[in-house]
Short mmCIF file of C-alpha atoms in Angstrom, two decimals:
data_model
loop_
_atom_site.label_atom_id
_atom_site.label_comp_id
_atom_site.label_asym_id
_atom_site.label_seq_id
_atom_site.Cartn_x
_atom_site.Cartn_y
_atom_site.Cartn_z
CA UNK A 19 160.26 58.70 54.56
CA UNK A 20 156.57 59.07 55.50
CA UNK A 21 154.90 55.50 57.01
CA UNK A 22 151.22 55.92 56.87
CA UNK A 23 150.46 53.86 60.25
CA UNK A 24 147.23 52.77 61.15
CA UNK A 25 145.81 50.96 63.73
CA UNK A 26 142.02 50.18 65.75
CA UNK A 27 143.80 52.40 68.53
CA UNK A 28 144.81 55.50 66.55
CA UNK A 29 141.93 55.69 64.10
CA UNK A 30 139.42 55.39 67.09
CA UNK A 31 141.44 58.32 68.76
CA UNK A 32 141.68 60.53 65.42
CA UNK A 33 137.74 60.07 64.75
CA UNK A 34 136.99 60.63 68.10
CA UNK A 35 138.77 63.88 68.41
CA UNK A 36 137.01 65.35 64.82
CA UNK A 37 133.77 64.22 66.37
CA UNK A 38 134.22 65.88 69.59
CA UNK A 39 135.50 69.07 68.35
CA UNK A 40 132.20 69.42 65.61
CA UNK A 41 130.16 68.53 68.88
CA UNK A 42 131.29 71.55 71.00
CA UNK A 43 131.37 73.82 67.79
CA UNK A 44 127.70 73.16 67.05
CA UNK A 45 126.86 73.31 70.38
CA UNK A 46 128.40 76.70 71.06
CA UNK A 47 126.99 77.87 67.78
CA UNK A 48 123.46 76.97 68.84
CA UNK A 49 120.54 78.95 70.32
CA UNK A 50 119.17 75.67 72.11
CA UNK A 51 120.99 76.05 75.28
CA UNK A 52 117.92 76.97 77.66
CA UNK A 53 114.10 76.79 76.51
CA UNK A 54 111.84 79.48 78.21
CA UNK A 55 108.85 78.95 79.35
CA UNK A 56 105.80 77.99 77.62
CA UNK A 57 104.51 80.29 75.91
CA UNK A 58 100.93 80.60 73.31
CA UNK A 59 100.86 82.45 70.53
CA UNK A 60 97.68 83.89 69.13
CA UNK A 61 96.70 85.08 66.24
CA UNK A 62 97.44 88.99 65.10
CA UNK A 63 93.65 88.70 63.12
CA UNK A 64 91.71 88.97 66.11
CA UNK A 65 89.85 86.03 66.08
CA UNK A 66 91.66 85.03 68.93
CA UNK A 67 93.18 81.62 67.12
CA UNK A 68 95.27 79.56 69.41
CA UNK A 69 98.35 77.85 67.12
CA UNK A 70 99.17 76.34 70.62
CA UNK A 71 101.88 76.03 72.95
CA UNK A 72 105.77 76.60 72.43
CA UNK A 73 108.83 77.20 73.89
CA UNK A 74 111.40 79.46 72.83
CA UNK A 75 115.22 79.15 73.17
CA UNK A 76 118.24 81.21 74.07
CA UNK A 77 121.66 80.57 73.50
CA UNK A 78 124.94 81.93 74.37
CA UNK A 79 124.52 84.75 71.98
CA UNK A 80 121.67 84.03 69.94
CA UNK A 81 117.87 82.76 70.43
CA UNK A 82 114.52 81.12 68.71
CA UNK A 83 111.18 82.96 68.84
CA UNK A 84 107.78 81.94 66.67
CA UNK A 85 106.86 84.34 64.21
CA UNK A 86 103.98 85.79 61.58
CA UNK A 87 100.67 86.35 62.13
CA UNK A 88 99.70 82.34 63.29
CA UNK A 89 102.91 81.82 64.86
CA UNK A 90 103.90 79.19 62.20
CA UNK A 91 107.08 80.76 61.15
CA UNK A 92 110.48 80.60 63.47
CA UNK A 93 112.72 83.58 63.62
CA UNK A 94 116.59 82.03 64.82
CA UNK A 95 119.44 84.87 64.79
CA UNK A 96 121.69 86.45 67.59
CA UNK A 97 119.77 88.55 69.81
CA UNK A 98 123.80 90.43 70.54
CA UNK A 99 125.29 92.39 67.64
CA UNK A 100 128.13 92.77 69.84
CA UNK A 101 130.31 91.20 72.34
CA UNK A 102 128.94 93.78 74.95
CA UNK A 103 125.45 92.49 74.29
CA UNK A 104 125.41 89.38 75.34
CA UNK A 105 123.03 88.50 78.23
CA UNK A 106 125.98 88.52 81.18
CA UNK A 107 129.25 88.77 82.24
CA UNK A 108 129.12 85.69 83.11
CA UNK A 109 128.07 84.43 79.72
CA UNK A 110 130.68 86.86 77.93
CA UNK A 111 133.60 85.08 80.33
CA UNK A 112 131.80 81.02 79.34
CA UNK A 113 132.20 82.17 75.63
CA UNK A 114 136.18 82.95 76.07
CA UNK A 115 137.06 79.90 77.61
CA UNK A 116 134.50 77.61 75.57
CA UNK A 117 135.78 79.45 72.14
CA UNK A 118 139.71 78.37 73.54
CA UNK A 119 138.86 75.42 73.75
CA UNK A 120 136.71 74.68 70.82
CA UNK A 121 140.01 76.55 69.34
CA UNK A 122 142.34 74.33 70.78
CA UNK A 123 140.61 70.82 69.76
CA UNK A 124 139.82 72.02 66.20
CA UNK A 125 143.36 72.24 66.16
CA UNK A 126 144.24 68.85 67.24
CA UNK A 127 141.33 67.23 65.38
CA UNK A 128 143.40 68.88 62.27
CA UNK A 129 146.84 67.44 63.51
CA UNK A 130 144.88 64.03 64.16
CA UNK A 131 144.82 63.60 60.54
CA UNK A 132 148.45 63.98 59.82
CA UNK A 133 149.19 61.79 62.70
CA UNK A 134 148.57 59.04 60.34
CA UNK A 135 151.83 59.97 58.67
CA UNK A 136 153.71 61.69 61.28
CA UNK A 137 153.93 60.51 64.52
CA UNK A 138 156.44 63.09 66.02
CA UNK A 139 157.24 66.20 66.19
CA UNK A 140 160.28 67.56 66.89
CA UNK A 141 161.21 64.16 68.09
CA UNK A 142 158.20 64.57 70.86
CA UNK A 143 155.68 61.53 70.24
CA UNK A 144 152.39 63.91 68.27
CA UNK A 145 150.24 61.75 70.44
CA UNK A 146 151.38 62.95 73.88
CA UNK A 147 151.50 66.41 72.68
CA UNK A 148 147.97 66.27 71.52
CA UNK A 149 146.50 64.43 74.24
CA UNK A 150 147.85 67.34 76.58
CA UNK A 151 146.31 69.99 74.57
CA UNK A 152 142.72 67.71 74.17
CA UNK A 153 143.01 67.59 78.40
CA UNK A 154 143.65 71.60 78.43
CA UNK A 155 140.43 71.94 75.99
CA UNK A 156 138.74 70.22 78.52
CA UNK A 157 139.36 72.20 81.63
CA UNK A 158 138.68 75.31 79.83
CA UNK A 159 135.48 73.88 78.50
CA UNK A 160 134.61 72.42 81.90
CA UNK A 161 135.37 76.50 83.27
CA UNK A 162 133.08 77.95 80.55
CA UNK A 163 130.22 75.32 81.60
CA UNK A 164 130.39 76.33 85.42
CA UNK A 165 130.59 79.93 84.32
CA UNK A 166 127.28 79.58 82.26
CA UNK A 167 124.79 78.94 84.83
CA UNK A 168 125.55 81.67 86.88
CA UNK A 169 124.20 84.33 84.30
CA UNK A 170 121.16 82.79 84.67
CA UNK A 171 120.17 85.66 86.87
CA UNK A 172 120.41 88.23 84.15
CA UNK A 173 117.18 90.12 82.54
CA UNK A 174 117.48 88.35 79.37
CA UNK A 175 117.06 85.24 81.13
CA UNK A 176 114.56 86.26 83.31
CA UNK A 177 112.20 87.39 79.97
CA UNK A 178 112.58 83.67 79.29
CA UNK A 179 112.77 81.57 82.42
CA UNK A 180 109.73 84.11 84.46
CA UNK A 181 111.29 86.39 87.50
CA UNK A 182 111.96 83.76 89.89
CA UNK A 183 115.34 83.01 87.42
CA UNK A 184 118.27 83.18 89.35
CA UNK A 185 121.77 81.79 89.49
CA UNK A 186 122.16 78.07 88.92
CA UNK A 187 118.33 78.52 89.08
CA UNK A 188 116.66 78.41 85.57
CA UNK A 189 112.84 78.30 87.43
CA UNK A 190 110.70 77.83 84.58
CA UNK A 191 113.23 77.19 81.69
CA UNK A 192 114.73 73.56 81.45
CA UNK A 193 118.26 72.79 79.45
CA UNK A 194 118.60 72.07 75.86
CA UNK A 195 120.51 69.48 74.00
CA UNK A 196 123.12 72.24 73.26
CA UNK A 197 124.00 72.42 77.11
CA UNK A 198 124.05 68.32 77.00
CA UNK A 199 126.29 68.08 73.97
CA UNK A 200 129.06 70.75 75.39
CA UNK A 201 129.00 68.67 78.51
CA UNK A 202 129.54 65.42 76.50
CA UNK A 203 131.92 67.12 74.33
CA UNK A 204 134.12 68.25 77.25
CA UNK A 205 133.81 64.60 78.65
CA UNK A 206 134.59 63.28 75.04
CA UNK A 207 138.29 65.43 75.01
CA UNK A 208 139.12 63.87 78.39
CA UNK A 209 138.22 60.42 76.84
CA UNK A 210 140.68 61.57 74.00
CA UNK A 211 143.56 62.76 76.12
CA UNK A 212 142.89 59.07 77.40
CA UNK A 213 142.88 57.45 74.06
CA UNK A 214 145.78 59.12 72.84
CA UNK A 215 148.14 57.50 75.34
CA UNK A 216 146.60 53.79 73.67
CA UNK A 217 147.08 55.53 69.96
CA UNK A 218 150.80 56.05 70.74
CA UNK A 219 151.42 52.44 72.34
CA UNK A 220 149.82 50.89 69.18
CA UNK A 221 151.53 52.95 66.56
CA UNK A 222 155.35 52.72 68.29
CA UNK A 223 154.64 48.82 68.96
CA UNK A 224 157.24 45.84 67.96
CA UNK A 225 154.95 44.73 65.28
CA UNK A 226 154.88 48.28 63.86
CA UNK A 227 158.79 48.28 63.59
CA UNK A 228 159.35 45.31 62.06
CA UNK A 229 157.11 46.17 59.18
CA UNK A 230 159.13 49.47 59.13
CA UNK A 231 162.01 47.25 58.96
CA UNK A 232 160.67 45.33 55.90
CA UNK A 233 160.42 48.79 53.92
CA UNK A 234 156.28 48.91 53.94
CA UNK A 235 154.85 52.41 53.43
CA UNK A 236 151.61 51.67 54.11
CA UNK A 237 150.98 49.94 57.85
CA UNK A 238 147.24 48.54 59.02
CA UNK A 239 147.12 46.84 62.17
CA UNK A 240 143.75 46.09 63.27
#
């Protein structure tokens, strides 16, 4: 028989895992990772009409530039039609281990929902098993984030950043929120694999059981 279960613990953990894993999908999806340098943008008429300053962005595999004859218009599309394309090796390596573990906590942000009707799995607590996988996103998020800055030495990046860009050195480019919300992400599945523990203690409590006992269905604890 299925017992829906929930509690402040476990709905706080399920939540937090969906949010986290839409966090590091958007992130990784965005071209707002580094913004160049300043740049001005005249008109193409010839009158020499300043639409003032702006920065453009590049991101993992895509980037941001202003467009049309005023630079009013924004252009945002990959700048790498293949995998070979992008910027570095060192950027092609960040994507495979921050697309595992996007991959892995999209998966237990899916299980999360179930959990609030099954709570094991092949009599292994779902909670355990999931907080394990949400700390194994983590690490291979955290190795795709130290990969990234050290293809900051690459051409594309220099177009962007000016020549003095090197390694771990973005000279005149400064990080976007996409680089902040992968970090917070990768903090947030740590903070889940945390949580998880709490969402199992609450669910497989004494209080828990003994509305089992009394033939409920339908458990909320707050």
């Amino acid at each position: 028989m299925c017992h829906v279960i929930v509690t402040c613990r476990s709905m706080l953990w399920t939540l937090l895992s969906i949010v986290v894993a839409f966090a590091e999908l958007i992130a990784f999806m965005s071209p707002d990772w580094l913004l160049g340098s300043p740049r001005s943008h005249s008109s193409a008429s010839g009158a020499g009409v300043d639409s003032g300053e702006y920065r453009p962005s590049l991101g993992l595999y895509s980037r941001c530039l202003r467009v049309g004859a005023r630079g009013i218009g924004v252009s945002c599309g990959p700048y790498a039609r293949t995998f070979g394309e992008v910027a570095s090796g060192f950027w092609q390596a960040a994507m495979l281990f921050l697309a595992a573990g996007i991959l892995v906590l999209a998966g237990v942000a899916c299980i999360s929902i179930f959990s609030l009707c099954f709570q094991s799995i092949l009599k292994k607590s779902i909670f355990n098993i999931c907080g394990l996988l949400q700390a194994i996103g983590g690490l291979l998020l955290m190795v795709g984030l130290m990969l990234y800055p050290a293809g900051w030495g690459s051409e594309k990046v220099i177009s962007y950043c000016g020549a003095e860009a090197l390694p771990f050195r973005p000279a005149l480019c400064s990080l976007g929120w996409a680089f902040y919300a992968a970090i917070g992400g990768t903090l947030g599945s740590f903070l889940c694999a945390v949580l998880s523990a709490q969402a199992e203690i609450a669910t497989s409590s004494d209080k828990v059981q003994e509305e089992i006992e009394e033939g409920k269905s339908l458990i909320c604890l707050l």
